[in-house]
mmCIF file of C-alpha atoms and ligand atoms in Angstrom:
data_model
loop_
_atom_site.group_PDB
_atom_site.id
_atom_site.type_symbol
_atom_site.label_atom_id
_atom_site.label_comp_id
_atom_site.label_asym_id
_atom_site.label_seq_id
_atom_site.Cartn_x
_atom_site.Cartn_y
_atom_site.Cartn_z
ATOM 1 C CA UNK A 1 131.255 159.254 21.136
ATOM 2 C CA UNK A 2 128.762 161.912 21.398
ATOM 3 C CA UNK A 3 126.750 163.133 18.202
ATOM 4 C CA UNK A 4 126.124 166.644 17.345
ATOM 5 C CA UNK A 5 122.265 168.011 17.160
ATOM 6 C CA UNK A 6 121.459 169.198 13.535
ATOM 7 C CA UNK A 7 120.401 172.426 13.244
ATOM 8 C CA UNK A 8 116.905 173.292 11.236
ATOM 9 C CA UNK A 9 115.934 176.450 8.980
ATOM 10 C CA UNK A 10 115.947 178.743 10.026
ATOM 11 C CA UNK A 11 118.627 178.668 12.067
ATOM 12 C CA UNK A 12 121.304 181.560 10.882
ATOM 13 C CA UNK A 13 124.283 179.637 10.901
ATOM 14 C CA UNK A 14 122.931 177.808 8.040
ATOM 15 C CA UNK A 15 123.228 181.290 6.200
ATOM 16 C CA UNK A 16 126.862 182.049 8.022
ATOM 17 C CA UNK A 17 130.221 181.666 5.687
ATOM 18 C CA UNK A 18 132.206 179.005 7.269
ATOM 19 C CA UNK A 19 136.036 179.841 7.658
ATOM 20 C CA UNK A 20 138.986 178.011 6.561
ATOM 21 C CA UNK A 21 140.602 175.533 8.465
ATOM 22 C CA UNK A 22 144.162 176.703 9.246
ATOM 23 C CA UNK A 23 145.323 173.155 10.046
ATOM 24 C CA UNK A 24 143.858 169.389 10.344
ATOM 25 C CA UNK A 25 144.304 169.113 14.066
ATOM 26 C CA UNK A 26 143.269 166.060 16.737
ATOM 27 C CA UNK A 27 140.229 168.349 17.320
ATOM 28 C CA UNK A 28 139.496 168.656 13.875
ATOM 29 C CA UNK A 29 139.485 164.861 13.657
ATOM 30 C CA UNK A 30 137.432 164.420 16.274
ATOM 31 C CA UNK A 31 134.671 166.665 14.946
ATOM 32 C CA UNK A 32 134.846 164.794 11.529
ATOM 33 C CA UNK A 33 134.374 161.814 13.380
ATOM 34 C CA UNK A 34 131.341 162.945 15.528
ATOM 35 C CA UNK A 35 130.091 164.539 12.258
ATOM 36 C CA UNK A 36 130.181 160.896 10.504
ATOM 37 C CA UNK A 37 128.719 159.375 13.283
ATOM 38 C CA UNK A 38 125.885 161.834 13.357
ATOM 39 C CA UNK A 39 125.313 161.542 9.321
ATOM 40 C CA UNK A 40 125.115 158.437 9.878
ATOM 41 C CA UNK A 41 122.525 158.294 12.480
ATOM 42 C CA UNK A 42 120.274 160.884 10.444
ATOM 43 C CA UNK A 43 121.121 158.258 7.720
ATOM 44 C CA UNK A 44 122.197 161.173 5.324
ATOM 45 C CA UNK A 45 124.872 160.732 2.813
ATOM 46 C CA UNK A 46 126.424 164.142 3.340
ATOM 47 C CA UNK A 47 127.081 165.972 6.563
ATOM 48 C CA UNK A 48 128.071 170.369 6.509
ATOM 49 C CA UNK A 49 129.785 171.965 9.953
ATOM 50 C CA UNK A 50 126.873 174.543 9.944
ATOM 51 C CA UNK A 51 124.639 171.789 10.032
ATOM 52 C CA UNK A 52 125.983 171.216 13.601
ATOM 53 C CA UNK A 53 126.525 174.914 14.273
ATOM 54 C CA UNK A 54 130.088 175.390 13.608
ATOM 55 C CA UNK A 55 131.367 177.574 11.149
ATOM 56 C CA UNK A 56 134.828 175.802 9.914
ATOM 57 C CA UNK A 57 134.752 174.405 5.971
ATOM 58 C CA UNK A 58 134.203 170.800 6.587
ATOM 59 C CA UNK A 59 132.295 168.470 5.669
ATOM 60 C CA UNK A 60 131.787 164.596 5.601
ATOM 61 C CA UNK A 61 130.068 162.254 2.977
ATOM 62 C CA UNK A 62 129.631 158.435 2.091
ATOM 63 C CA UNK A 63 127.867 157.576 -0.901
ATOM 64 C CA UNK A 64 127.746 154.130 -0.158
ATOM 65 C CA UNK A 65 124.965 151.823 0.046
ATOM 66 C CA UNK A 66 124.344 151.752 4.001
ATOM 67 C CA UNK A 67 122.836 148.137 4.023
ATOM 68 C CA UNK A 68 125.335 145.460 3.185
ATOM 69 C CA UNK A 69 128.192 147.775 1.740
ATOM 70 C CA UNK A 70 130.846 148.251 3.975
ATOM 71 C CA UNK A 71 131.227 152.097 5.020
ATOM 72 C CA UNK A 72 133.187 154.753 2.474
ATOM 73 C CA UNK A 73 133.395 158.026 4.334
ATOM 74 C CA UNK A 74 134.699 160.829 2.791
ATOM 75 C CA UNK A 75 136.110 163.967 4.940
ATOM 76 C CA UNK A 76 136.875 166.612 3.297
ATOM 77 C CA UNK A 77 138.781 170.325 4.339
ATOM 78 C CA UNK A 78 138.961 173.654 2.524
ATOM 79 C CA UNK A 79 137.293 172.118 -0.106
ATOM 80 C CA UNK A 80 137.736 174.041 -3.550
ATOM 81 C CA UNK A 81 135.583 173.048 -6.585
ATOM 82 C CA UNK A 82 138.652 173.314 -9.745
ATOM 83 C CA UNK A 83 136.486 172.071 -12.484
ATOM 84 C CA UNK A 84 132.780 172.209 -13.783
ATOM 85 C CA UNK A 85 131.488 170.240 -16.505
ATOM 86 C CA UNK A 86 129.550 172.501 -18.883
ATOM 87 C CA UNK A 87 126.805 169.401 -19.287
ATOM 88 C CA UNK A 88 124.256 169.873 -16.514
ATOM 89 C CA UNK A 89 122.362 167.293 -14.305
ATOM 90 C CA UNK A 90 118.944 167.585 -12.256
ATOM 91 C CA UNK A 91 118.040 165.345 -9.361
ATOM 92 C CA UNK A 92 115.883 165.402 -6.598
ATOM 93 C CA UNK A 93 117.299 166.936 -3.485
ATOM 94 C CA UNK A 94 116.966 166.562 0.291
ATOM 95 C CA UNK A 95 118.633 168.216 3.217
ATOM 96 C CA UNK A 96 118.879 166.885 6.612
ATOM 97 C CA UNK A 97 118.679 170.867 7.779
ATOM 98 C CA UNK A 98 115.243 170.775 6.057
ATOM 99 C CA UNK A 99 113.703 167.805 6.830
ATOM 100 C CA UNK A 100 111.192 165.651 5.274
ATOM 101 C CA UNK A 101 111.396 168.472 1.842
ATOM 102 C CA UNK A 102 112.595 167.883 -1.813
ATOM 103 C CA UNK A 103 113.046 169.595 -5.016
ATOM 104 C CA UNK A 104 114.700 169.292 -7.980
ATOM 105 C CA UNK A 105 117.607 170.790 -8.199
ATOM 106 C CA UNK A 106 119.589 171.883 -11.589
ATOM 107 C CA UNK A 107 124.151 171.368 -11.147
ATOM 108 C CA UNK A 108 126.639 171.150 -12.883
ATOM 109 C CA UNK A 109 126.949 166.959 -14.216
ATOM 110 C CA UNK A 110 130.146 166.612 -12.972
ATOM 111 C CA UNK A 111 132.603 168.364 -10.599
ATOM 112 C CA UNK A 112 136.784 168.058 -9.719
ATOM 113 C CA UNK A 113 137.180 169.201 -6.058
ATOM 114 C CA UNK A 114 140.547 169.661 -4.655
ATOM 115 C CA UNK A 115 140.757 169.777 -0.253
ATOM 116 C CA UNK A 116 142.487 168.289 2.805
ATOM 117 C CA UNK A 117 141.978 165.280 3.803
ATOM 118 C CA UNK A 118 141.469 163.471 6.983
ATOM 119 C CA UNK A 119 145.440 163.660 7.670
ATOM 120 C CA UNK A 120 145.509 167.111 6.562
ATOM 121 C CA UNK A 121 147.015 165.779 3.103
ATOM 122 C CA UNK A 122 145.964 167.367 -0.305
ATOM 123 C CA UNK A 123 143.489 165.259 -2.024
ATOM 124 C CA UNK A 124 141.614 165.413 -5.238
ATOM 125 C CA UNK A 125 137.714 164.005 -6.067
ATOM 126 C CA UNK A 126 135.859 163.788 -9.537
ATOM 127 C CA UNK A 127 132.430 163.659 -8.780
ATOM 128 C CA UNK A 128 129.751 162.709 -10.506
ATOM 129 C CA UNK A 129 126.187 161.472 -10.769
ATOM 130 C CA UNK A 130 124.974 161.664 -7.099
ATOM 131 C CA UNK A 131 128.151 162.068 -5.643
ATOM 132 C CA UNK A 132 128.359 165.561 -7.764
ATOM 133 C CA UNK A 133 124.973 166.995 -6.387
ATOM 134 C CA UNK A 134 126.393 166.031 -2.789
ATOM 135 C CA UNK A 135 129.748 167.772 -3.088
ATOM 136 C CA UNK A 136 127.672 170.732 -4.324
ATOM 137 C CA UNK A 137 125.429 170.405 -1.896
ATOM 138 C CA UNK A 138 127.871 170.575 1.073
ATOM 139 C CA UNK A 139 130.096 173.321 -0.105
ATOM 140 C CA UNK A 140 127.106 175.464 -0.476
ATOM 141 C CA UNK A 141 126.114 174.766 3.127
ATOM 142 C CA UNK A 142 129.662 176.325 3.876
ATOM 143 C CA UNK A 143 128.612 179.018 2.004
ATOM 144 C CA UNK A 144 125.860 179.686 3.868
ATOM 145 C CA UNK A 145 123.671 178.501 0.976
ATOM 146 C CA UNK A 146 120.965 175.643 0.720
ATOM 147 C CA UNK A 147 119.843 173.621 -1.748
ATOM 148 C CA UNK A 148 116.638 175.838 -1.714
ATOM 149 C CA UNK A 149 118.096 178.966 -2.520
ATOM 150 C CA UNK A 150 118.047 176.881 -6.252
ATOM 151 C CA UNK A 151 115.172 176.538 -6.550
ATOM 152 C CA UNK A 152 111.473 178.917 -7.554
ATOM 153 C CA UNK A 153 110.751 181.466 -5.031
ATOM 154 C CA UNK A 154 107.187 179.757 -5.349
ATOM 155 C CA UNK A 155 108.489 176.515 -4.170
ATOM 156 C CA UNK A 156 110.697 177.835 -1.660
ATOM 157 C CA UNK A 157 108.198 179.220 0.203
ATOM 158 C CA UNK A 158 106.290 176.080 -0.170
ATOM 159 C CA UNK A 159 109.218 174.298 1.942
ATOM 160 C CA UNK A 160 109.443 177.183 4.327
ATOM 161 C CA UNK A 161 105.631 177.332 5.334
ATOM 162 C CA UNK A 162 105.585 173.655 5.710
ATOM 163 C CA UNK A 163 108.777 173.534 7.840
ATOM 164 C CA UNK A 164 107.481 176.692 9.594
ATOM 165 C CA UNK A 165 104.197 174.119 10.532
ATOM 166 C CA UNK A 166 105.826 171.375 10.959
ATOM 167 C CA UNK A 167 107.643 172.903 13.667
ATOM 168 C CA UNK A 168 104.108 174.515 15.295
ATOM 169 C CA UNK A 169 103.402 170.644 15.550
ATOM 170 C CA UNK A 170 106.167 170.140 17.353
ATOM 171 C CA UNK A 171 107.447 167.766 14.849
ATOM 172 C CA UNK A 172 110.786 168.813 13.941
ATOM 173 C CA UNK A 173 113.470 171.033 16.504
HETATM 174 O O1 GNR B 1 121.190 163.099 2.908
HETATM 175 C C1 GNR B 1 121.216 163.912 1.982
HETATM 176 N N1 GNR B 1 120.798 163.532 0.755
HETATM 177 C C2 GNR B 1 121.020 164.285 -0.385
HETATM 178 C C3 GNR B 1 120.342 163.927 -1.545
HETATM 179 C C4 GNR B 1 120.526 164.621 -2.709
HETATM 180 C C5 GNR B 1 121.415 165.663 -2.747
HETATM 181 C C6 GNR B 1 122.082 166.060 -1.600
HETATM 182 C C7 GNR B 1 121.894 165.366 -0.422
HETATM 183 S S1 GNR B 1 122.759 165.822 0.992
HETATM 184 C C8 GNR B 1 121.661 165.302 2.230
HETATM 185 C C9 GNR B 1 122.249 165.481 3.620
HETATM 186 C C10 GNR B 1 122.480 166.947 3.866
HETATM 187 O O2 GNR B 1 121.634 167.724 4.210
HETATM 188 N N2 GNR B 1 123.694 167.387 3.644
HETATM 189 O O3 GNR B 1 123.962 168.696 3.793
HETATM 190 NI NI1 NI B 2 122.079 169.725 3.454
#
């Protein structure tokens, strides 16, 4: 199966709006599954269509351990976040679109998301802990939003200049 290329900062789809999926098709299925596979491969736990420069509101996710555990992906379509916990949670983020950089980032504790599921069927997630600041995480990217757009202006521009170099290296795409 071939695996998408993930797209850096600052790459405009990452600031696009992706656009509802009007139904869970082969095609559809088959980018999930390339999407997984590529997640995988980065050895992210959370995988956004922009990422690979399409703008439809998927994403994929597995939050389990990836030594040992067996695999638990999670694909999700038209996601739609019901329910916010008013209690708050902050944990150090990452993003495969931004790589090598972390910040803390400030969510909502827990989250109930309601979507389609790899057959298309209506599903329903609580997340929380980890999982919580991944769902977040990936519905934002569909929103054209990144998990640095949380964060100070001061330290924002910290990631950008380093990405910016990192890429005059010729380290990162
Ligand atoms: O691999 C990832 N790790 C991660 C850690 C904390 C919060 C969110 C994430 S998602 C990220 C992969 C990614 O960029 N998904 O969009
Ligand atoms: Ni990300």
């Amino acid at each position: 199966m071939d695996k998408y290329n993930i797209i850096n900062i600052p790459h405009p789809t990452l600031k696009a709006t992706a656009q509802p999926v009007a139904m869970v098709t082969d095609d559809v299925r088959q980018q999930m599954d390339r999407m997984l596979q590529t997640m995988y491969d980065a050895s992210g736990i959370g995988l956004a269509a922009n990422q690979v420069n399409l703008l439809n509101r998927v994403f994929v996710m597995d939050m389990a351990p990836r030594e040992g555990g067996d695999p638990r992906p999670i694909f999700v379509v038209n996601p739609e976040i019901i329910w916010r916990s008013e209690e708050f949670s902050v944990m150090e983020e990452g993003c495969l679109s931004i790589p090598g950089q972390y910040a803390e980032v400030e969510r909502p504790a827990s989250v109930r998301l309601i979507y389609l599921d790899y057959h298309g069927q209506p599903a329903e997630l609580l997340a929380e802990g980890a999982m919580a600041h991944c769902v977040q995480h990936e519905l934002d990217h569909l929103n054209g939003v990144l998990f640095i757009d949380h964060i100070s202006k001061l330290k924002r521009d910290m990631i950008v200049r380093k990405i910016e170099k990192l890429r005059k290296l010729g380290e990162i795409l």
